[in-house]
Coordinates of C-alpha atoms in Angstrom, one line a residue:
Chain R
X1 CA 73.9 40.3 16.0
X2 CA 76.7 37.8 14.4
X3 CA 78.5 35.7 15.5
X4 CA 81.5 38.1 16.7
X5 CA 79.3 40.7 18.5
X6 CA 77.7 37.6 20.8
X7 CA 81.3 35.7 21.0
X8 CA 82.4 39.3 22.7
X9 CA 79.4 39.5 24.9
X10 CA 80.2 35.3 26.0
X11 CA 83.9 36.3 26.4
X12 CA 82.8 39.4 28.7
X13 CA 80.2 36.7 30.9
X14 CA 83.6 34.5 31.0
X15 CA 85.6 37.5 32.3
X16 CA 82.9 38.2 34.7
X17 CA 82.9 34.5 36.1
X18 CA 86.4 33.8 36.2
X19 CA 86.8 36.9 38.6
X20 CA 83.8 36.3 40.2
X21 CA 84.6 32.6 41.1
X22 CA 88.2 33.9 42.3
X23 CA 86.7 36.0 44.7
X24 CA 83.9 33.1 45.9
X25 CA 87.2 30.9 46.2
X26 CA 89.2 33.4 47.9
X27 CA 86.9 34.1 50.3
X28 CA 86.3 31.0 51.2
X29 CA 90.3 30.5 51.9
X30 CA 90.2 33.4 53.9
X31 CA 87.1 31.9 55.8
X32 CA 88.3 27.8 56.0
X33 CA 91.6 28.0 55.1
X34 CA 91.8 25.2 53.3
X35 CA 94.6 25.4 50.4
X36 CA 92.7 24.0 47.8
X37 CA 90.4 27.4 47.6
X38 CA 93.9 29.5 47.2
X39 CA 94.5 27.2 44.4
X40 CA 91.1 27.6 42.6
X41 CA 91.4 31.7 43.5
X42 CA 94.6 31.9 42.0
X43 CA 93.6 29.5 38.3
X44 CA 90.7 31.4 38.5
X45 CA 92.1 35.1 38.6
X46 CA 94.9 34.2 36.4
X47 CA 92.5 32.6 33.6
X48 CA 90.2 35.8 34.1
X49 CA 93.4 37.7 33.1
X50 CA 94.2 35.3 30.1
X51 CA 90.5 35.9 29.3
X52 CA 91.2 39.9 28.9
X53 CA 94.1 39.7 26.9
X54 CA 91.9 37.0 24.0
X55 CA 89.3 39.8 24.4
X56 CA 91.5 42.4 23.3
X57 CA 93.0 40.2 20.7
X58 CA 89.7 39.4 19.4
X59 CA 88.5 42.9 19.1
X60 CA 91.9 43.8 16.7
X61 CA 91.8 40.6 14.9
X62 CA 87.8 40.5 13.7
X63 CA 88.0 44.6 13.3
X64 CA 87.0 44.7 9.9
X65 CA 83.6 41.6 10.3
X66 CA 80.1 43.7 10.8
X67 CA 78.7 43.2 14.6
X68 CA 75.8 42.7 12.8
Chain T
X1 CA 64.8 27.5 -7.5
X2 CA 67.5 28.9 -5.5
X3 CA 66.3 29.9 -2.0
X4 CA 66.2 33.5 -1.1
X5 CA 68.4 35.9 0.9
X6 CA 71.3 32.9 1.7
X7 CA 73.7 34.8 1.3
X8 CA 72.4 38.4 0.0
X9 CA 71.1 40.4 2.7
X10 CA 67.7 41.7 2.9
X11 CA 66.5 45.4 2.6
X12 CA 64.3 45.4 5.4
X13 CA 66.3 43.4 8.2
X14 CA 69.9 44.0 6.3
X15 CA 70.6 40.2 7.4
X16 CA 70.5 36.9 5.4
X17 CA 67.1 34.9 6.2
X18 CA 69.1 32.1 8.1
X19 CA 70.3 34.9 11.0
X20 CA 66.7 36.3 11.7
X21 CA 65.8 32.1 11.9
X22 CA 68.2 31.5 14.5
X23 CA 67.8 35.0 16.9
X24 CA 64.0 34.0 16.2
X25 CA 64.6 30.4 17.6
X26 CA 67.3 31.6 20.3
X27 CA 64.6 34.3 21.7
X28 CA 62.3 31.0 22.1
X29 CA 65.3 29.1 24.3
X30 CA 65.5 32.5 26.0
X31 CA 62.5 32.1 27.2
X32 CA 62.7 28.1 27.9
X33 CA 65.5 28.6 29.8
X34 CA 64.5 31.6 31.5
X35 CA 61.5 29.8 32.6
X36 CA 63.8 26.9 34.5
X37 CA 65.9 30.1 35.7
X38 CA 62.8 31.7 37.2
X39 CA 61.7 28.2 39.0
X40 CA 64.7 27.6 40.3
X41 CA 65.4 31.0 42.0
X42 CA 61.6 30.9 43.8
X43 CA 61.6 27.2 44.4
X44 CA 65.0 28.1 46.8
X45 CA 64.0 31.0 48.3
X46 CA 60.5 29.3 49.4
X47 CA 62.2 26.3 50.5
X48 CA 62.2 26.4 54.5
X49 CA 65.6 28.2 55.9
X50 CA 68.1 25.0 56.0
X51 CA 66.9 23.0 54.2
X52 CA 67.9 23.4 50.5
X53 CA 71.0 21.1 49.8
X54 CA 74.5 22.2 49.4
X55 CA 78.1 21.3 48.2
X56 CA 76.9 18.4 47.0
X57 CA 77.7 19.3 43.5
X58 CA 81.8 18.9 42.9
X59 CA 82.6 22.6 42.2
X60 CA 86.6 21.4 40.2
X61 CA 84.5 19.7 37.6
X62 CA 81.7 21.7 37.6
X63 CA 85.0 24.7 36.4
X64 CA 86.9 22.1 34.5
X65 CA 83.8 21.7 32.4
X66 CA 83.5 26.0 32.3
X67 CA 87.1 26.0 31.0
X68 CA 85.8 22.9 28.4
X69 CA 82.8 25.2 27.2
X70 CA 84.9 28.8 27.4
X71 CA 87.7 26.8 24.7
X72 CA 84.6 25.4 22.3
X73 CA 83.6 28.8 22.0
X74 CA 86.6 30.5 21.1
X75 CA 87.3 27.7 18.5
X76 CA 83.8 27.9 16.8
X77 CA 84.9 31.6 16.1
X78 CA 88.3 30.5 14.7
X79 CA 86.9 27.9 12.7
X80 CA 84.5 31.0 11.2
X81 CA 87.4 33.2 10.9
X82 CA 89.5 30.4 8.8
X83 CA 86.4 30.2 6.6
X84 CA 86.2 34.1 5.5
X85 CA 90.0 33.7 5.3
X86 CA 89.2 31.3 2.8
X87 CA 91.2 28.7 5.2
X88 CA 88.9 25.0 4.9
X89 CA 91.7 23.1 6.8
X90 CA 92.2 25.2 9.5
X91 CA 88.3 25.2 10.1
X92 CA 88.4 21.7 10.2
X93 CA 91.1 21.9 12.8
X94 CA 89.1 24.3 14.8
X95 CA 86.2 22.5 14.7
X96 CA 87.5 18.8 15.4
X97 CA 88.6 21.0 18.6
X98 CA 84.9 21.6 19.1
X99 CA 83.7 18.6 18.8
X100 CA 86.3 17.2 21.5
X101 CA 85.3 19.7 23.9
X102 CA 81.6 18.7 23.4
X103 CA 82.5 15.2 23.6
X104 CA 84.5 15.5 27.0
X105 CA 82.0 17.7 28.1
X106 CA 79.1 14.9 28.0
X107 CA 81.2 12.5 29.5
X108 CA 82.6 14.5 32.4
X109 CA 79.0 15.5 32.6
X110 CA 77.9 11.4 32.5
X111 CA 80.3 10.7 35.1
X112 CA 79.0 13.5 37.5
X113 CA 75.6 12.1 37.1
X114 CA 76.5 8.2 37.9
X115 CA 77.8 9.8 40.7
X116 CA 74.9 10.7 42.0
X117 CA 72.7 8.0 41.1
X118 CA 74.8 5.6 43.4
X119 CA 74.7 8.8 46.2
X120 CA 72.0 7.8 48.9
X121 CA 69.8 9.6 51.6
X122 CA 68.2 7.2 54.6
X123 CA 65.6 9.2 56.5
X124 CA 65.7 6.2 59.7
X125 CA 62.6 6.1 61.7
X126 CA 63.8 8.1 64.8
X127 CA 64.2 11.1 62.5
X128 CA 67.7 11.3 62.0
X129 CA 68.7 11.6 58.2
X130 CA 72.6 10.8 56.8
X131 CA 73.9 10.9 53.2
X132 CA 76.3 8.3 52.0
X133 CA 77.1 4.9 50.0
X134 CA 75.2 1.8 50.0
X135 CA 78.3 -1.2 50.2
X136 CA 78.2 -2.6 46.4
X137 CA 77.8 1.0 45.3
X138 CA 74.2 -0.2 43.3
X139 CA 72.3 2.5 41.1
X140 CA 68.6 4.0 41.6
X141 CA 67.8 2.1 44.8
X142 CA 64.4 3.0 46.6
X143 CA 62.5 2.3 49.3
X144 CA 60.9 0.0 47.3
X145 CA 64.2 -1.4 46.6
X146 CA 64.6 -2.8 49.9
X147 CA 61.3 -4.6 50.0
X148 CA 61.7 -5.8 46.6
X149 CA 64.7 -7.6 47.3
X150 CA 63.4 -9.0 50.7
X151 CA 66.4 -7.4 52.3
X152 CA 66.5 -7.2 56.3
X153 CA 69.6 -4.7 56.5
X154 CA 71.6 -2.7 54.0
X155 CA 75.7 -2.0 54.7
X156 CA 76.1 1.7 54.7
X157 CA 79.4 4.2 54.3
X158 CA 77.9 7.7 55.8
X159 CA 79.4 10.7 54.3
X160 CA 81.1 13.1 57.3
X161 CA 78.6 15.5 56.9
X162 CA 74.9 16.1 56.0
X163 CA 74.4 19.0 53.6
X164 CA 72.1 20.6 55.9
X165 CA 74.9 21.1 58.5
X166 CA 76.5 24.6 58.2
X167 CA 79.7 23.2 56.4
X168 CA 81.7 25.4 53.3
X169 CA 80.3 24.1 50.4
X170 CA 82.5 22.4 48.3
X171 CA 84.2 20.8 51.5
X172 CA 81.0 19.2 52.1
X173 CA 81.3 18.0 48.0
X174 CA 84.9 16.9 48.7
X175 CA 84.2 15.4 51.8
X176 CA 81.5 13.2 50.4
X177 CA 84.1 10.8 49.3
X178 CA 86.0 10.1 52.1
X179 CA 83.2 8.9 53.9
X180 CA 82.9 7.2 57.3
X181 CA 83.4 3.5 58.7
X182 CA 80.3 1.2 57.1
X183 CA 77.2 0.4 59.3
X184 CA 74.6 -1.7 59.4
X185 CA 71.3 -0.4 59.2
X186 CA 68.4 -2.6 59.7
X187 CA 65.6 -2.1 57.3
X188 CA 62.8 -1.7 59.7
X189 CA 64.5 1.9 60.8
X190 CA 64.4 2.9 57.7
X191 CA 61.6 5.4 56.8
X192 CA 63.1 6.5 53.2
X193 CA 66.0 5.2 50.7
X194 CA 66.6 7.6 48.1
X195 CA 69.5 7.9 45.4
X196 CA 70.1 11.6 44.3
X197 CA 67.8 11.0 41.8
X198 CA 64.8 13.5 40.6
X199 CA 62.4 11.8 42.8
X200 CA 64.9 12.7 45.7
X201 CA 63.9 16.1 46.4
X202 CA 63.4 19.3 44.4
X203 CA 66.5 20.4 44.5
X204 CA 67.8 17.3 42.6
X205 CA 64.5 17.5 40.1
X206 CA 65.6 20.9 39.2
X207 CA 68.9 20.4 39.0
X208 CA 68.6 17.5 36.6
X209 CA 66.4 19.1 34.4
X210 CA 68.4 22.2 33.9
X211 CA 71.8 20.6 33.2
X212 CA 69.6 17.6 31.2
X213 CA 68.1 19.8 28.7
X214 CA 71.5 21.9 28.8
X215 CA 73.1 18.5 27.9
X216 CA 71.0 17.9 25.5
X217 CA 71.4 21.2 23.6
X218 CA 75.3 20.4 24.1
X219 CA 74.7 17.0 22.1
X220 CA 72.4 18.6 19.7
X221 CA 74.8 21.8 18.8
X222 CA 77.9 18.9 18.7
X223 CA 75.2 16.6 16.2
X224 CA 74.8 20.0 13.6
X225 CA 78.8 21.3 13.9
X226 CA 80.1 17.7 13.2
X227 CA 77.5 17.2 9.6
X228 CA 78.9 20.9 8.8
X229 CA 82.6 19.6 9.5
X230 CA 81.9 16.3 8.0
X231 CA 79.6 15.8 4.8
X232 CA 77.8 19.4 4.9
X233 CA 81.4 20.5 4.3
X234 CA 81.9 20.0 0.4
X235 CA 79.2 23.0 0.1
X236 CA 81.9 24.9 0.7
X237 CA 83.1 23.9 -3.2
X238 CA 80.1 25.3 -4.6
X239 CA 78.8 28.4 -2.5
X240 CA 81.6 29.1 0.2
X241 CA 79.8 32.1 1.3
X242 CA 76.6 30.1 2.4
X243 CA 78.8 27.7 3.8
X244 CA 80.2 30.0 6.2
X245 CA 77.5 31.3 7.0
X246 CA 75.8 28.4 8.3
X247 CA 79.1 27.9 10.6
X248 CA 78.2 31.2 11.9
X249 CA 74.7 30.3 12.7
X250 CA 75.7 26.7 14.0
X251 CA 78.5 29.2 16.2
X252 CA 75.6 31.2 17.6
X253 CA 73.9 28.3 18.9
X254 CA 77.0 26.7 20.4
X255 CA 77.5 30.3 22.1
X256 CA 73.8 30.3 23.3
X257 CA 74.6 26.9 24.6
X258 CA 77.9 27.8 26.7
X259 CA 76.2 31.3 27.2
X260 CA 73.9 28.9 29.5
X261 CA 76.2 27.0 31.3
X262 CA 77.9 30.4 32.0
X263 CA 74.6 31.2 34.1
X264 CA 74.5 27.4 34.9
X265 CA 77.1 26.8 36.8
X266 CA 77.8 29.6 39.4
X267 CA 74.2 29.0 40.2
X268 CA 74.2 25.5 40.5
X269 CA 77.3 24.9 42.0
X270 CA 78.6 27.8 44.2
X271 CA 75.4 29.4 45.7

């Protein structure tokens, strides 16, 4: 595997977490309240989203390097 | 004698030598890690129901140092990139990034850990436990502290909340901070001192060794990238394509690294 093929599968882990640690966050706005959790839902989401776009990027850009 | 398979692939594995070493030596970290992984998921559901600590961990810099990671990654790759663009400059670039990111990393990291060690427990006599700051705010005190240094009380700033109440997590982590009016606490009602240290509880012996040896694989991965940047760099005069591809083996085990922490830190921090 080089180096792109496990900088995809890190980048799909990020993708997973950001959204993942939106959703813990919004929950727990929706649960306490507290403003600070919107905050971190919203960073969280929005870098998730950030984190899609570099993933397509990345996958046009190294087209032409092996994934092995 | 020129070693082997650098740069020319094999037949049989249709990969230089130096990418079977490192999958070879990542499937042994695999398994270290996995190990910790494993201990750490059995040792907290066997713990009695209550009493495993939580939101004592500060979840913003637990993420800020996610975000720190995510960006190292992405510039290892760039820094590759630049190199089969033929681009030495811009790899530099890239990887002076890296190195920053490992650098703030560790300290973040460092300062997250001093603020535990000056982070007490008191178990009192009659039972009743609090978490909180000893006045002076002094590092790796014990129970053995107290009768070392003869002392007859200690001045204590309780936290609003101990982490086996049923609080939200990372209120409990922010709370911790804005503590409570000091009290006196006579030693003699004092059954156990303990910093969040190791020897605090398992939960703190765990989690030290985890992000530890995840620490230390961050020092050691920022150790090889900055001899590549530095004076493993002027290979790239004589055999560029060997040169790259040790960045792209020193990028595998940086992604390994953060490919941890990935795991690491929704674990540690928000279950």
């Amino acid at each position: 595997m080089s180096l792109k093929a496990f900088h995809i599968v890190f980048v799909i882990a990020s993708i997973l977490l950001a959204f993942g640690f939106g959703a813990w966050s919004y929950f727990d706005y929706r649960d306490q309240g507290a403003t600070a959790d919107l905050v971190y839902a919203i960073a969280s989401t929005l870098a998730g989203v950030i984190l899609v776009i570099y993933f397509k990027a990345v996958l046009r850009k190294l087209k032409n390097i092996s994934y092995l | 004698m020129d070693i082997p398979f650098t740069v020319k692939l094999r037949d049989d594995t249709t990969l230089y030598n130096a990418k079977v070493g490192i999958w070879l030596f990542l499937g042994s970290e695999v398994m270290l890690f996995g190990a910790l992984f494993s201990s750490y998921i059995l040792l907290r559901v066997g713990a009695p129901p209550g009493t495993w600590p939580r939101g004592l961990l500060n979840v913003p810099i637990g993420a800020f140092n996610t975000i720190v990671l995510i960006v190292s990654s992405v510039t290892v790759v760039m820094s590759w990139a630049s190199l089969k663009l033929g681009n030495l400059g811009k790899f530099r670039f890239y990887q002076a990034i890296t190195l920053l990111c490992a650098l703030s990393f560790l300290t973040i990291k460092s300062f997250e850990y001093r603020d535990k060690f000056t982070h007490y427990e008191v178990w009192k006599t009659d039972g009743a436990r609090m978490t909180g700051h000893v006045e002076g705010g002094p590092y790796f005190w014990s129970t053995q502290t107290l009768k070392d240094k003869k002392l007859d009380h200690i001045v204590f700033h309780p936290d609003p909340h101990h982490y086996t109440e049923p609080v939200k997590p990372h209120a409990g982590a922010a709370a911790e901070h804005e503590g409570h009016a000091a009290i006196t606490i006579p030693v003699a009602e004092i059954a156990r001192l303990s910093a969040f240290v190791p020897a605090h509880s398992t939960y703190f012996a765990i989690y030290f060794t985890l992000t530890a040896l995840h620490g230390l694989h961050v020092f050691g991965g920022a150790l090889v990238i900055g001899y590549l940047w530095g004076p493993g760099a002027k290979l790239w005069k004589t055999d560029p394509e060997r040169f790259t591809n040790r960045i792209e083996i020193s990028g595998l085990f940086w992604h390994f690294v953060d490919l941890v922490w990935i795991f690491l830190f929704p674990v540690l921090y928000l279950l």
